[in-house]
Tab-separated table of C-alpha atoms in Angstrom:
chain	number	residue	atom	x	y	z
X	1	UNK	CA	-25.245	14.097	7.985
X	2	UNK	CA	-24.034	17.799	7.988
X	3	UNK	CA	-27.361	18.873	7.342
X	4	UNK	CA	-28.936	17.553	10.186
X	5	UNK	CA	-26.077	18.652	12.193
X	6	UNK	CA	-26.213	22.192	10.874
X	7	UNK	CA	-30.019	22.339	11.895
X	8	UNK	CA	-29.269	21.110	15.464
X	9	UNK	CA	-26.388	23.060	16.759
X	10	UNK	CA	-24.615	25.561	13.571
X	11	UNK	CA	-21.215	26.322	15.849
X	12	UNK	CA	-20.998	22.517	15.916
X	13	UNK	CA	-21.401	21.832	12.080
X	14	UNK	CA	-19.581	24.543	10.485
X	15	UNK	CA	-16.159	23.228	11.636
X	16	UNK	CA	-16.572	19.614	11.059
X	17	UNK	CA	-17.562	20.596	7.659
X	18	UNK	CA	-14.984	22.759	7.290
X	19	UNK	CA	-12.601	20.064	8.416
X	20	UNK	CA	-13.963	17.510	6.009
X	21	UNK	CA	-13.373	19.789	3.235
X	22	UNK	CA	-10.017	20.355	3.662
X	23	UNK	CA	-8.768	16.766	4.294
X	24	UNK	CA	-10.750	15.626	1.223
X	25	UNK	CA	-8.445	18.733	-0.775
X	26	UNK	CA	-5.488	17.876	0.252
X	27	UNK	CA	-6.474	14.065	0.428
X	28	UNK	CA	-6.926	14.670	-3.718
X	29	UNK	CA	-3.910	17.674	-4.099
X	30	UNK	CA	-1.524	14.659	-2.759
X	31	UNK	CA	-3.000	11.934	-4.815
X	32	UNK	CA	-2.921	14.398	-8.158
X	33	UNK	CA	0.939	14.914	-6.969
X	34	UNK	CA	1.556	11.312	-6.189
X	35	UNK	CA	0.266	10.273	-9.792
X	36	UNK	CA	1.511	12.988	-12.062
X	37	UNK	CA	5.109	13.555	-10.707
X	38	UNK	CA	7.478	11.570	-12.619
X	39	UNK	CA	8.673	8.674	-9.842
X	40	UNK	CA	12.441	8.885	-10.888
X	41	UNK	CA	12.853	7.543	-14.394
X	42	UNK	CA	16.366	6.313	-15.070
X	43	UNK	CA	16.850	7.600	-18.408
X	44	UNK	CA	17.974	4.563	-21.090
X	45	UNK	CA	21.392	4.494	-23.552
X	46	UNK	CA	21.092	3.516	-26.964
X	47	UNK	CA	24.446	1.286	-26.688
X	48	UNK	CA	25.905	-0.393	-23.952
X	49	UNK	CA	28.331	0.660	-21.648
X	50	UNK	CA	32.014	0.335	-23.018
X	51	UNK	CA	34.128	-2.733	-21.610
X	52	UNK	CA	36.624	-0.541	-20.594
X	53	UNK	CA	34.497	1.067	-17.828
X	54	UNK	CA	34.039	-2.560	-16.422
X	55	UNK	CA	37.868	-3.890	-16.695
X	56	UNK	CA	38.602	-3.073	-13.037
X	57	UNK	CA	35.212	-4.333	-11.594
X	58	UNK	CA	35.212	-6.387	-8.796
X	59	UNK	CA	33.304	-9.141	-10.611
X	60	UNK	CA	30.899	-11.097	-8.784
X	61	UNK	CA	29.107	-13.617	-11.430
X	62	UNK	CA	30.514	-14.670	-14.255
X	63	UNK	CA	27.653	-14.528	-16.181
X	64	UNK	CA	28.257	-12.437	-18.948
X	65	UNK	CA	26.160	-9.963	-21.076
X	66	UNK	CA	26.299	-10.278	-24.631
X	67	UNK	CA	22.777	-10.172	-26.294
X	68	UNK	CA	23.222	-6.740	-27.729
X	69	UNK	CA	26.548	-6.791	-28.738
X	70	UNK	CA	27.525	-9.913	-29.032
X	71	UNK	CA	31.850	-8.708	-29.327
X	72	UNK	CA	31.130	-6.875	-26.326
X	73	UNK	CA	31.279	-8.648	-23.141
X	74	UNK	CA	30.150	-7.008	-20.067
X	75	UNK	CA	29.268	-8.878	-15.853
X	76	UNK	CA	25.693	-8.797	-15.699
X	77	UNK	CA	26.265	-8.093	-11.934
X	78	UNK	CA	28.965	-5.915	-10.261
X	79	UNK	CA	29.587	-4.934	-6.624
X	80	UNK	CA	29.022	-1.685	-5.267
X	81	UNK	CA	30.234	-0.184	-1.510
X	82	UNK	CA	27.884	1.407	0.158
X	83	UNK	CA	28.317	2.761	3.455
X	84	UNK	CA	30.705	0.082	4.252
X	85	UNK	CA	28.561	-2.733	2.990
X	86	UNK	CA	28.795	-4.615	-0.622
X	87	UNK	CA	25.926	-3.904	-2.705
X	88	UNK	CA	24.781	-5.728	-5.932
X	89	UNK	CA	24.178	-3.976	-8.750
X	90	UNK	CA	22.688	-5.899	-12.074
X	91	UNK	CA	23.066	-5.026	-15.484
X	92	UNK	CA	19.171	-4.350	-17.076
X	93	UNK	CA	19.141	-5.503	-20.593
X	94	UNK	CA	16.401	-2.855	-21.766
X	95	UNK	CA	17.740	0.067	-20.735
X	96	UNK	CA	21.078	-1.208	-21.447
X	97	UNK	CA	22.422	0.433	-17.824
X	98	UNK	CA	23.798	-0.914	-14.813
X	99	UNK	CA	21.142	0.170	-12.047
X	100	UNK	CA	22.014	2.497	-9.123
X	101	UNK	CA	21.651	1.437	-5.556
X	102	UNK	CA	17.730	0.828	-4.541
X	103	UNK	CA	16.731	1.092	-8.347
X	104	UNK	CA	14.837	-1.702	-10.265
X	105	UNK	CA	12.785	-2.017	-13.524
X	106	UNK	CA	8.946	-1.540	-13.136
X	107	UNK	CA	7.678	-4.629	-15.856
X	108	UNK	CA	4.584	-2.716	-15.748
X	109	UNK	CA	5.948	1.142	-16.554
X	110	UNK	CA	8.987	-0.627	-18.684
X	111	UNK	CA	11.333	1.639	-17.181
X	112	UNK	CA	14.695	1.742	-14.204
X	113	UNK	CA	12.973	3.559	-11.164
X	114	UNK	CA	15.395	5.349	-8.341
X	115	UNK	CA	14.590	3.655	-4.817
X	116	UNK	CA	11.751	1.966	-6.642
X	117	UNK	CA	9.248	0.995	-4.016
X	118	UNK	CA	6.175	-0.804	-5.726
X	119	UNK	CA	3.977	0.145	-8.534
X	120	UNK	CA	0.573	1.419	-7.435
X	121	UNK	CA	-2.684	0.461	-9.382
X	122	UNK	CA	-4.570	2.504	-7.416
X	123	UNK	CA	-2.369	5.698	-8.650
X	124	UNK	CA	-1.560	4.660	-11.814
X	125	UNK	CA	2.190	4.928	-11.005
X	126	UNK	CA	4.868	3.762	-9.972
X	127	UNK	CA	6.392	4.900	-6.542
X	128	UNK	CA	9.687	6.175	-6.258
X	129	UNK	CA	12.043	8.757	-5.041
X	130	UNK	CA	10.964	11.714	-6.517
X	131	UNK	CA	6.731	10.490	-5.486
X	132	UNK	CA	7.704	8.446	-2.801
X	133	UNK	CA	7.468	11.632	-0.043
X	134	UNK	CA	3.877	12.513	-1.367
X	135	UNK	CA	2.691	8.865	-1.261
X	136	UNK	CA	2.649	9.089	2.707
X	137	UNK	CA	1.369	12.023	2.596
X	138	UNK	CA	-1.942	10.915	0.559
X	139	UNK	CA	-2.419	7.148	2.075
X	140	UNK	CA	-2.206	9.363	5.560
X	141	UNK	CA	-4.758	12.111	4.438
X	142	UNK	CA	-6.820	8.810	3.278
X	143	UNK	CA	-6.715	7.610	6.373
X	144	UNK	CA	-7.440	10.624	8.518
X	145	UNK	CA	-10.353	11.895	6.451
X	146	UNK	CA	-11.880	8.049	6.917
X	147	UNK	CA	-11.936	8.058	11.145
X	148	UNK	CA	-12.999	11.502	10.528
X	149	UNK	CA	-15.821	10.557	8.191
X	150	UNK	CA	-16.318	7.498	10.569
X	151	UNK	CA	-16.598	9.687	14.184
X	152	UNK	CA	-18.608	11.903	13.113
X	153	UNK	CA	-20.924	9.496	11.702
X	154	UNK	CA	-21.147	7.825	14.631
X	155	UNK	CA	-21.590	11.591	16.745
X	156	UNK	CA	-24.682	12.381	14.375
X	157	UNK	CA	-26.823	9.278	15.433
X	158	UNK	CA	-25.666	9.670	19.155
X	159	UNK	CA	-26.716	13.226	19.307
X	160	UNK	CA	-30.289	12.825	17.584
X	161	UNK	CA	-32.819	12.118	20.330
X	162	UNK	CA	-34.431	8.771	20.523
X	163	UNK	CA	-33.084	4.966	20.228
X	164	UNK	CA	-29.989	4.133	18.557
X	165	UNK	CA	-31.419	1.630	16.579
X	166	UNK	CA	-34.054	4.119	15.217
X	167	UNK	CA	-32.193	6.913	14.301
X	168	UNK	CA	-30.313	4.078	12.277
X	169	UNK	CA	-33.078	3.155	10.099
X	170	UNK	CA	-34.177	6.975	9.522
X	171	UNK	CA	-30.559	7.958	8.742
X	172	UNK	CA	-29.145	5.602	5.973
X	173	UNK	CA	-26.375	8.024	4.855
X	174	UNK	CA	-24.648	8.093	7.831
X	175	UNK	CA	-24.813	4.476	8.565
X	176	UNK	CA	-23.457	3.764	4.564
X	177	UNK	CA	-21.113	5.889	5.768
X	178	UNK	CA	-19.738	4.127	9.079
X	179	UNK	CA	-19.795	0.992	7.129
X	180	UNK	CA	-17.658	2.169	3.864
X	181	UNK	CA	-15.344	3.664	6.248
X	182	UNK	CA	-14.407	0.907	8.530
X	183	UNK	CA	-13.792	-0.905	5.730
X	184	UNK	CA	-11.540	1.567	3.668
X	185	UNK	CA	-9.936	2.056	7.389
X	186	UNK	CA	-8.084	-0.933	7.173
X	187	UNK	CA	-6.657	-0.611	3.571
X	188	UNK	CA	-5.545	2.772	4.063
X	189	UNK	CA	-5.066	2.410	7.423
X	190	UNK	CA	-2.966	-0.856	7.305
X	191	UNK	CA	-0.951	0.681	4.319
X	192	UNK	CA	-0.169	3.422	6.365
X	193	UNK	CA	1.403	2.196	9.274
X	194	UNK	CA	3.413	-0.828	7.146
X	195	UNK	CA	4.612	2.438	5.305
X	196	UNK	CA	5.866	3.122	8.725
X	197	UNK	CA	7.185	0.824	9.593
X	198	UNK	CA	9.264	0.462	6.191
X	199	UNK	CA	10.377	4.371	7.001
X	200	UNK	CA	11.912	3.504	10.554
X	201	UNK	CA	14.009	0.747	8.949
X	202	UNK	CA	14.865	2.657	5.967
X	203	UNK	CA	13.331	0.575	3.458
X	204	UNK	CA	11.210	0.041	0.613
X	205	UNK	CA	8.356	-2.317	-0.429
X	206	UNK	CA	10.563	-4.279	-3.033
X	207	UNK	CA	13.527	-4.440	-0.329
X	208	UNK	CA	11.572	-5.800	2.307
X	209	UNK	CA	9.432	-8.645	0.262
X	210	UNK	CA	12.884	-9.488	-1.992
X	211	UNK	CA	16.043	-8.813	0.277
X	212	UNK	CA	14.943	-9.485	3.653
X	213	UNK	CA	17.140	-6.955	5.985
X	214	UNK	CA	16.320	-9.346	9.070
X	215	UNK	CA	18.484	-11.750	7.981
X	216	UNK	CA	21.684	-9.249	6.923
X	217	UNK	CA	22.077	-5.816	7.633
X	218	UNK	CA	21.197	-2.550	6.144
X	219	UNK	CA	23.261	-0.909	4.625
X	220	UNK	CA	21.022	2.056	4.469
X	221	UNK	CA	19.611	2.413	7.938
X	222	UNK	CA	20.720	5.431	9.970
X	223	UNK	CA	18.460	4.903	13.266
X	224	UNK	CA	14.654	5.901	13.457
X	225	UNK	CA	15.154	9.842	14.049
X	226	UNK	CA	17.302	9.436	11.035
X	227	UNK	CA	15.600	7.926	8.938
X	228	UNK	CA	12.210	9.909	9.117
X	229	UNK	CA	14.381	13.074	8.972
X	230	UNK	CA	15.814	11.719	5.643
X	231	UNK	CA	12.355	11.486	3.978
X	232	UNK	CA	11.022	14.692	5.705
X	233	UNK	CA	13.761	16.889	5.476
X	234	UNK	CA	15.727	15.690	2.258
X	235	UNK	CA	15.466	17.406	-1.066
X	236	UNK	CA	13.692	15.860	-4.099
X	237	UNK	CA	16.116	14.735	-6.560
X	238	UNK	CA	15.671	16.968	-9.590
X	239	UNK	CA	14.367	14.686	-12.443
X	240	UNK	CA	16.544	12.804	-15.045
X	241	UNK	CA	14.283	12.500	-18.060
X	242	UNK	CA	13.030	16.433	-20.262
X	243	UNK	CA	9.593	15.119	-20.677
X	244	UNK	CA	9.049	18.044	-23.097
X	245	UNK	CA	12.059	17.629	-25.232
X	246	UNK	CA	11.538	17.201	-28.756
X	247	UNK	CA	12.556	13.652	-30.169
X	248	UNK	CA	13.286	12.770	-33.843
X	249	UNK	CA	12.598	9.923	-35.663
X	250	UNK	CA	16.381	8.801	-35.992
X	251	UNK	CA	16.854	9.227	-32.242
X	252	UNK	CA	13.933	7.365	-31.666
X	253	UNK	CA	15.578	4.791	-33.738
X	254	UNK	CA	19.213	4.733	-32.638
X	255	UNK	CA	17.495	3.893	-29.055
X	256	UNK	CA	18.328	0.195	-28.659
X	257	UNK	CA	15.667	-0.141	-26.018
X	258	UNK	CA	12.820	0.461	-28.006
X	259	UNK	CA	13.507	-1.988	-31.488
X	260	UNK	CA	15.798	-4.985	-32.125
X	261	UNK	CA	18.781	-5.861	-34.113
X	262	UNK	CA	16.860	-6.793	-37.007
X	263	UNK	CA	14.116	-4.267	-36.729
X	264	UNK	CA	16.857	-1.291	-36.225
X	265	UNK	CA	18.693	-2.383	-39.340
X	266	UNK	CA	15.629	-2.729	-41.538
X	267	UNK	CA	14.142	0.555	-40.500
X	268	UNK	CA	17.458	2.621	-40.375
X	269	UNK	CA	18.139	1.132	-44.707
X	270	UNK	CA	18.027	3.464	-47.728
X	271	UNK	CA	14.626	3.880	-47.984
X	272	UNK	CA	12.918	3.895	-44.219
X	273	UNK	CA	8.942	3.242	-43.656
X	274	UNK	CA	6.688	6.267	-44.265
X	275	UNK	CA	4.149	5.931	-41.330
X	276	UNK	CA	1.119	7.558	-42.992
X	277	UNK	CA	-2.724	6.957	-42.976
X	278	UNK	CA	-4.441	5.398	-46.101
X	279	UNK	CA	-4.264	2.478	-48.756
X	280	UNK	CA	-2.734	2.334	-51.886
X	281	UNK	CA	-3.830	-0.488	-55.062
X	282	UNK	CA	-1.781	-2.507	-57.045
X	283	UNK	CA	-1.920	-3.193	-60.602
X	284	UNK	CA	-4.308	-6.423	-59.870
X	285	UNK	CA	-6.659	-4.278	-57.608
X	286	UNK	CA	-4.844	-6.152	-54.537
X	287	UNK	CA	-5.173	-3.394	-51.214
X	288	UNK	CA	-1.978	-2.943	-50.209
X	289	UNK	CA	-0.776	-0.865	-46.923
X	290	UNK	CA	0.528	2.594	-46.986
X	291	UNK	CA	3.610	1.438	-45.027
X	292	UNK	CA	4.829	-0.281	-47.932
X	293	UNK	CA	4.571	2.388	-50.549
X	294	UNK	CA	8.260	3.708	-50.274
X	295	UNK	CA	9.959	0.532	-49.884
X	296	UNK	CA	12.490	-0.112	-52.605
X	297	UNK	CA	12.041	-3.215	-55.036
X	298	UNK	CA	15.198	-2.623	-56.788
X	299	UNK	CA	17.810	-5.095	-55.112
X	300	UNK	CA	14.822	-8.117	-55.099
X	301	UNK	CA	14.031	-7.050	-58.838
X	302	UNK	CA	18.178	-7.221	-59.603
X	303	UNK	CA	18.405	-9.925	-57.430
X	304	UNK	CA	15.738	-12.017	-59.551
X	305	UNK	CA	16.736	-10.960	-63.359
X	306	UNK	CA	20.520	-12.492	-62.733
X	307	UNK	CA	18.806	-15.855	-61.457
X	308	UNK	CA	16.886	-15.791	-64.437
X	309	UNK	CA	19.668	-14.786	-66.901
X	310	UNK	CA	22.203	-17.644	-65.518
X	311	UNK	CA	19.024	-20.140	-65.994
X	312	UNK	CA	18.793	-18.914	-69.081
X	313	UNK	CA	22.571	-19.363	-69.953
X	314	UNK	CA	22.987	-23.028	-68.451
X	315	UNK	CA	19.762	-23.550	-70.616
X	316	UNK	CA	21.861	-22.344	-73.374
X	317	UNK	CA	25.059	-24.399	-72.362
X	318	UNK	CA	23.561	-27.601	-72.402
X	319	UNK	CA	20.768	-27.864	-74.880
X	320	UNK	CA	23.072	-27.411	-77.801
X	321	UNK	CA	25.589	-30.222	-76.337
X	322	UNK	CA	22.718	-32.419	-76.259
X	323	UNK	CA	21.834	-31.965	-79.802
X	324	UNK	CA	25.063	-32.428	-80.886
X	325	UNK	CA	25.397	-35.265	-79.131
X	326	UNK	CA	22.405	-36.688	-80.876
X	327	UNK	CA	23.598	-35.583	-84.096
X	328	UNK	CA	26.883	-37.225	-83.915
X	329	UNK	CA	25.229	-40.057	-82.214
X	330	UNK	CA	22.649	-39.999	-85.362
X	331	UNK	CA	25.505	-39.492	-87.909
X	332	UNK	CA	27.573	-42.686	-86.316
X	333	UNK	CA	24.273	-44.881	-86.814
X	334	UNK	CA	24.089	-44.255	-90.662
X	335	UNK	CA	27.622	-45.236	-91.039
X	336	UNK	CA	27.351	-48.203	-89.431
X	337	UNK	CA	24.278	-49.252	-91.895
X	338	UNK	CA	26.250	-48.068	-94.666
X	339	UNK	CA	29.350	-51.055	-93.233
């Protein structure tokens, strides 16, 4: 398309081409920053909170969490004011925290998001606070760069001499391309203004399909100039979770989250699992895993020898009293021949 439009009239081409290429850069830069920014992980706690934080809770349910710790008792959900308004806040049993305002757990990611929005296939991600900003920004680029793609399409049959319907069937690349974009136009396009939309209100995805703010009020709405200022002109919160930081095996296994009661006690015993690569052979050429090469037999081997010795020593109880029972039973017999 830019090729025949370069050959026709080069003042023309050389900005829509330069145009094209730098809504297709930053279409990418934002999509690269929308999927590799960390969305606003809430980081987890190996234990749960103590009781004593939650003895002066307003509480609204009196369903209780004890799955974890089964002396501790905590309200799965407590109230929160916010801006005047009571807000919910629920207790998440995998990360063992009681989620901010606007946060939720992604089932996908496994993790508490801040003002969690939705998780995005398309980006790999999921869409939060600290992404949320640069989300707009690349579903907007999207869409601009397709009605770009799409008018000038449409200008490079209209300014090729001839029918319409004959410059169509010579140039197939720019009618592929009128066609792909006026169908990506509505996803992106669509996407874009509901994202909109969900900005003027001051709310996000998961809000608007759970909570439904036109039947109660917002709590979080400050007006439209507000609320576009908030996402345009508000800093990124600075991230919660050192993606880089070193982690050890015991932390690793201290973290609640991640193993269970039963798992957490048998890994954390005398003699823990040595996660190495390999095979080892028993004695009757059996192959046996390499996870099970430090694990230590002692207590079952203990454990089996005193069965055995008290079988041994109620075997030695009672067959003697048996034969001396049929000795004296034996002995009793003759005398009563003898009479």
């Amino acid at each position: 398309m830019l090729l025949s439009l370069k050959k026709e009239d080069p003042h023309f081409s050389n900005p829509v081409l330069i145009g094209g290429v730098v809504l297709t850069i930053l279409d990418f830069t934002f999509l690269f920053l929308t999927s590799g920014r960390d969305p606003g992980i809430i980081p987890r706690n190996a234990r749960p909170p103590e009781s004593d934080e939650t003895l002066d809770l307003h509480m609204s349910s009196m369903e209780w969490v004890n799955n974890r710790a089964p002396n501790l008792k905590l309200p799965r959900v407590k109230d929160m004011l916010v801006n005047g308004h009571t807000v919910k806040v629920k207790f998440c049993d995998t990360c063992l925290l009681y989620r901010p305002p606007r946060a939720s757990h992604c089932s996908i990611c496994n993790n508490c998001v801040q003002k969690f929005d939705h998780h995005c296939p398309w980006v790999g991600q999921c869409i939060g606070s600290r992404n949320y900003p640069f989300f707009i920004l690349f579903i907007t680029t999207s869409t601009l760069l397709c009605t770009y793609v799409f008018a000038f399409s449409w200008v490079n049959l209209l300014r090729q001499d001839g029918r319409l319907w004959v410059n169509m069937s010579h140039d197939i690349l720019s009618v592929t391309l009128i066609v792909y974009c006026f169908i990506a136009v509505w996803f992106v396009g669509g996407l874009t203004v509901f994202h909109l939309y969900l900005i003027s209100t001051n709310q996000t995805t998961y809000e608007n399909f759970r909570y439904r703010y036109d039947k109660k009020e917002n709590p979080f709405t400050k007006g439209i100039l507000s609320n576009f200022k908030e996402l345009s002109c508000a800093k990124i919160p600075s991230k919660l979770v050192n993606f880089r930081e070193w982690v050890t095996i015991e932390d690793d296994i201290q973290d609640g989250s991640y193993t269970s009661e039963l798992e957490r006690s048998f890994i954390s015993s005398k003699h823990k699992f040595h996660m190495e690569m390999g095979t080892m052979y028993g004695k009757d050429g059996m192959r046996v895993p390499s996870i099970l090469k430090e694990l230590d037999y002692n207590d079952i081997d203990d454990h089996l020898k005193k069965k055995a010795g008290e079988k041994e020593s109620a075997y030695e109880i009672f067959v003697p009293s048996d034969q001396s029972k049929s000795k004296t039973g034996g002995n009793n017999n003759a005398h009563e021949e003898k009479q």
